[in-house]
Structures are given as structure tokens and as C-alpha cells.
Amino acid sequence: LVNDFLVHPVEGREVTDFQPWRTAAVLYYARENLEQHCPAPPFVNPITRNVYKQDRSLSSPAIASKTPTFVPPSSDELSTPMVVGIDAEFVALTPEQSELLLDGTNVITKTSRMSLGRVSVVRALDSKATVGVKGAEQCLAGTPMIDDYIRTPETVMDYLTRFSGLVPGDLDPQTSPHHLIPLKRAYLKLRYLVDQGYMFVGHGLNTDFRIINVFVPPEQVMDTVNLFRLPNRRKISLRFLVHLLLRQNIQADTHDSIEDARAALLLYQYYLQMKEEGRFEEEIERIYEEGNNAAGKSQTE
């Protein structure tokens, strides 16, 4: 039994005992008396763009918002690798467990189990995608192509509203006005973009992709946490970078994944500009200097 979080030996019958809540990811068979390997058949990706065509919300039509927060990707967008911004918000399914030692130190013995609550994917700021009739097209640059709220079959213990922006009712089909979909469909939609070669820009993506449990090749990830970081120095928060470099305020009250994904794209654009002008090394030093002057924990991760 292998996954990203836990590896331990189990009995053979447990491996092949598929209950309704367990879905096999990979089944590999090999003939014992096979003397030579047969050539592998051509790979055909079972995940197709149909996952977007069948994208219907689970929310009750009576309470679903009549104003969509995103424009779904077109066939051309789904066929062409492109740069997109991404941000995800999570909820806690189990509490964090800790132990108080004799010296008074509180040690975390088991972290809380997280689940995807919302994911937003935003088009590049220079995207040529449009919507509308010819002659009256609307440019979609910097607009969301995905803004999904995720229904989890398990009970949410903590919505982590301060960090996620999610509140009770957002993930319930009977009360949510948002575009609500099952976790499996959210995963398939992201997996399709990964397989198409999309480049993902975001802040703290290594953590996000790990919790979502999706592997994205390193060459398809542009993490602004790492772009704006010196070796062996602390990570700088998205909010602080956007405030210092772009003179914009985000996350004023709570986090919003569309806002954060778009902010990451703006930072990436700024990074490329500084690199082109040969001023990035000077700028990164200034960022840390300003961070030290601010010396506020709320501005650093």
C-alpha cells in the first residue's frame, strides 16, 4: 500500500479488497512465465477534455449563484499548453494532535488531515483567449477558467476560514451557492491540464500539490515562494511581496484563491521584468532588507 503520506506493509488481501470508499489507482499484471517483454502499446490518456464538458455543479439550482465566477476553458485552450496561475484552499478533517513534555514543551505528534476545499486556475495576464460574438469579443486575460468548490464526503472539522476564506455551508450541496463538484472530478480537471503541459504559477505550490495528491513535473511549476527567496533564508509571504513590489493590498480580511492566483501571476511577470533588466539580484536583497525592517510575523511565512 503506497501513497504520498504513508507507506507500511499490509496483508495481501487488504491490497485487493476494494470497498466502496476505496478506488484502485494502478493495477499492474505480469505473467510469471513470460520470457521476454512485449513492446508497450501506445499510451492513450484516459482523461480527456470531456471532464470539462461534463462539469455540472452539485449545488441546488434554487440557491446556486446566477453570476458565474469563471469562464470555462475553450477547446483551443484545452488543446494548447499555456501559463496559468493557481491557488488552492483547504479544510481540516481531523484535529492536530500534540503531547506536552515534562519540560513544558508542546510537541505535535500528528498533524491534522487536510482536504481540498477550493481551487482556482486563472489565465495568463497576456492570454489571447476571448469570449463573445465576433466584433464584440471580451478579452479573458487574467480571468478564472476554473473556480471549483469541492464537496468532501467526510465531515469538516475546521473550515480554517481565516486562511481559506471558506465558511460552513460552502461545501454543502443544499446550501452552497458556488460551483460545487466532487473531489475526483476536481482532480481529473487538474490532471488533464498537467498532462497537456500547462505551466502552473503560484505561491507555495509544493505544499498545495502534495495535499491535493497530484504530481506535477518540476519543469511545469513556477513557485514564487522559491523565485523570491535567497538560499538558506526565510520564505516571504505572498501578501508582503505583493504589497512591497506591486503596491497592492490582498488578503485584507480572508484569503481568496482567485485573488491569490492572479497575484502570483503578477509577481511572476515582475520577476521576468527584473531578470530582463538585470536588476533581480539587487531587488531580492531589497526585499529581505525591507522584510527585516518590517520584522512582522504576519508578513512572513
C-alpha atoms as one frame of an Amber mdcrd trajectory, in Angstrom:
protein
   0.000   0.000   0.000   1.684   3.194  -1.165   0.619   6.805  -1.240   2.235
  10.184  -0.673   1.782  10.207   3.077   2.012   6.653   4.375   3.983   3.539
   3.461   3.721   0.390   5.548   3.366  -3.364   4.961  -0.140  -4.815   4.815
  -1.643  -8.225   4.175  -2.183  -9.205   0.552  -5.952  -9.422   0.921  -6.124
  -5.808   2.063  -4.411  -4.653  -1.115  -7.106  -6.190  -3.336 -10.101  -5.630
  -1.056 -11.840  -2.698  -2.755 -14.608  -1.270  -0.634 -16.932   1.465  -1.969
 -14.689   4.116  -0.411 -11.505   2.694  -1.957 -10.620   3.148  -5.627  -7.630
   1.467  -7.245  -5.222   3.924  -8.857  -2.920   1.437 -10.597  -3.277  -2.295
 -11.265  -0.216  -3.942 -12.826  -0.196  -7.550 -14.002   2.775  -9.620 -15.236
   2.774 -13.203 -16.472   5.134 -15.323 -14.397   6.412 -17.456 -17.287   6.979
 -14.568 -19.663  10.471 -14.965 -21.161  10.692 -11.664 -22.963   8.954  -8.350
 -22.577   6.399  -7.371 -25.161   6.620  -3.840 -26.615   4.445  -1.424 -24.697
   1.301  -0.348 -26.559   0.906   3.348 -27.442  -0.183   5.359 -24.440  -3.686
   6.775 -24.646  -4.583   9.159 -21.851  -7.914   8.066 -20.343  -8.506  11.625
 -19.084  -9.978  13.687 -21.914 -11.426  17.160 -22.263 -14.840  15.601 -21.663
 -14.173  16.077 -17.961 -14.795  19.785 -18.637 -17.849  19.209 -20.829 -19.478
  17.159 -18.054 -18.702  19.781 -15.420 -22.045  20.342 -13.673 -22.406  21.809
 -10.211 -23.817  19.768  -7.338 -25.333  22.870  -5.753 -29.104  23.112  -5.624
 -30.352  25.206  -8.580 -32.628  27.101  -6.212 -29.699  28.652  -4.346 -26.879
  28.455  -6.902 -25.434  31.820  -7.850 -26.675  33.169 -11.172 -23.379  35.028
 -11.684 -20.568  32.591 -12.559 -17.121  33.359 -11.164 -15.261  31.780 -14.090
 -15.405  31.212 -17.840 -14.675  27.551 -18.680 -11.713  26.917 -20.984 -12.429
  26.674 -24.699 -11.444  23.733 -26.882  -8.450  25.718 -28.145  -7.296  26.431
 -24.588  -7.636  22.769 -23.634  -5.523  21.773 -26.649  -2.659  24.234 -26.161
  -0.201  24.282 -23.241  -0.193  27.687 -21.557   0.801  29.538 -18.420  -1.840
  29.775 -15.691  -1.983  30.961 -12.105  -3.288  28.565  -9.479  -4.202  28.683
  -5.811  -5.944  26.194  -3.543  -7.655  26.466  -0.163  -8.013  23.598   2.291
 -10.173  22.493   5.221  -9.234  20.302   8.177 -10.920  16.914   8.577  -9.189
  15.888  11.815  -7.661  17.873  14.686  -3.970  18.260  15.221  -2.614  16.016
  17.979   0.108  17.131  20.360   1.868  15.960  23.508   3.010  18.045  26.457
   6.513  17.035  27.541   7.856  17.171  31.088   9.803  20.350  30.333   6.597
  22.100  29.285   7.282  21.850  25.550   4.261  21.134  23.375   5.235  18.725
  20.583   2.977  17.946  17.612   2.674  14.184  17.302   0.247  14.101  14.384
  -0.728  16.879  12.002  -4.350  17.472  11.071  -5.610  15.745   7.921  -6.449
  18.278   5.235  -8.789  18.138   2.266  -9.134  20.351  -0.784 -11.891  22.915
  -0.303 -11.484  25.250  -3.273  -9.178  25.535  -6.272  -8.913  28.390  -8.763
  -6.984  28.477 -12.038  -6.503  31.877 -13.712  -5.487  32.568 -17.303  -2.174
  34.276 -18.029  -2.154  38.065 -18.000  -1.243  38.091 -21.701  -3.739  35.410
 -22.748  -5.341  35.941 -26.148  -8.477  33.996 -25.216 -11.762  35.771 -25.824
 -15.455  35.174 -25.347 -18.452  36.623 -27.157 -19.588  37.137 -30.733 -17.225
  38.358 -33.433 -16.770  42.085 -33.265 -17.782  42.244 -29.610 -15.291  39.859
 -28.049 -14.250  40.215 -24.419 -10.621  39.511 -23.569 -10.221  36.809 -20.913
  -6.623  37.592 -19.894  -6.242  37.244 -16.119  -9.702  35.722 -15.650 -10.505
  32.367 -13.985 -11.020  29.264 -16.117 -11.615  27.138 -13.008 -13.145  28.156
  -9.688 -14.313  24.956  -8.043 -15.531  24.347  -4.518 -15.012  20.744  -3.501
 -17.568  18.535  -1.826 -15.979  16.109   0.600 -17.873  13.012   1.789 -16.235
  13.388   5.209 -17.205  15.762   7.984 -15.236  19.009   8.009 -13.886  19.709
  11.479 -12.499  23.174  10.757 -13.047  25.380   7.715  -9.920  27.396   8.569
 -11.839  30.489   7.456  -9.077  32.920   8.352  -6.728  31.233   5.893  -9.116
  29.669   3.369 -11.988  32.126   3.136 -14.344  29.132   3.338 -17.286  29.098
   5.742 -19.794  26.414   6.828 -22.259  25.801   4.013 -19.807  26.494   1.182
 -19.225  22.785   0.578 -22.772  21.535   1.158 -24.932  20.955  -1.981 -28.035
  22.047  -0.084 -26.635  25.423   0.991 -23.721  26.310  -1.285 -24.245  28.986
  -3.961 -20.888  28.103  -5.538 -19.811  25.784  -8.338 -19.539  22.632  -6.227
 -18.032  19.413  -7.605 -16.759  16.080  -6.231 -13.091  15.780  -5.303 -12.485
  13.164  -8.016 -13.677  15.493 -10.776 -11.575  18.350  -9.432  -8.560  16.059
  -9.531  -9.300  14.930 -13.103  -9.642  18.526 -14.305  -6.253  19.438 -12.855
  -4.668  16.200 -14.057  -5.802  16.940 -17.612  -4.064  20.340 -17.558  -0.898
  18.748 -16.166  -0.873  16.129 -18.915  -1.403  18.846 -21.542   1.805  20.534
 -20.404   0.354  23.589 -18.657   2.788  25.727 -16.656   1.454  26.456 -13.153
   2.393  29.691 -11.373   1.540  30.046  -7.703   2.813  30.659  -4.183   3.643
  27.584  -2.109   2.666  25.090  -4.802   4.760  22.225  -3.483   2.563  22.082
  -0.398  -0.659  22.566  -2.369   0.060  19.804  -4.891   1.160  17.445  -2.132
  -2.098  17.825  -0.212  -4.141  17.524  -3.414  -2.003  14.428  -4.112  -1.229
  15.279  -7.732   2.258  15.073  -9.212   3.292  17.966 -11.438   6.674  17.733
 -13.214   9.079  20.325 -11.759   9.537  21.939 -15.178   5.811  22.771 -15.152
   5.886  24.527 -11.772   6.897  28.148 -11.235   6.638  28.733  -7.484   7.011
  32.376  -6.480   7.999  31.238  -2.974  11.238  29.954  -4.497  11.658  32.703
  -7.098  11.742  35.386  -4.394  13.939  33.572  -1.903  17.649  33.598  -1.155
  19.386  30.311  -0.206  19.002  29.414   3.479  16.790  32.454   4.084  13.191
  32.513   5.240  10.267  32.330   2.844   8.429  35.571   2.082   4.643  35.654
   2.138   2.563  36.429  -0.935   0.868  39.306   0.828   4.144  41.029   1.708
   5.627  40.587  -1.774   2.523  41.974  -3.470   2.392  44.937  -1.089   6.088
  45.761  -1.452   6.636  45.134  -5.153   3.236  45.798  -6.715   1.862  48.325
  -4.219  -1.346  46.339  -3.887  -3.174  45.013  -0.840  -4.514  41.470  -0.846
  -5.895  39.141   1.830  -7.295  42.126   3.701  -9.894  40.072   5.579  -9.573
  36.480   4.341  -7.846  34.602   1.558  -9.458  34.397  -1.871  -7.970  31.842
  -4.248  -8.752  33.843  -7.407  -7.073  36.927  -5.958  -4.041  34.922  -4.823
  -3.647  33.115  -8.166  -3.791  36.408 -10.055  -1.310  37.982  -7.614   1.138
  35.119  -8.245   0.918  35.789 -11.997   1.667  39.476 -11.394   4.693  38.552
  -9.277   5.950  36.181 -11.960   5.572  38.963 -14.536   7.542  41.288 -12.227
  10.232  38.622 -11.780  10.679  38.248 -15.546  10.914  42.009 -15.946  13.596
  42.317 -13.252  15.552  39.435 -14.807  15.402  41.030 -18.246  16.644  44.342
 -16.852  19.408  42.621 -14.864  18.163  44.058 -11.563  16.762  40.974  -9.858
  19.712  40.297  -7.506  19.555  43.890  -6.292  15.798  43.656  -5.891  15.822
  40.420  -3.888  18.295  41.955  -1.447  15.978  44.942  -1.057  13.042  42.622
  -0.363  14.844  40.954   2.546  16.053  44.294   3.849  12.509  45.637   3.841
  11.297  42.420   5.445  13.819  42.735   8.250  12.791  46.325   8.806   9.156
  45.379   8.987  10.006  42.464  11.291   6.359  41.407  11.388   5.463  37.754
  11.622   2.215  38.477   9.830   4.247  39.432   6.750   6.456  36.339   6.568
   5.802  32.622   6.468
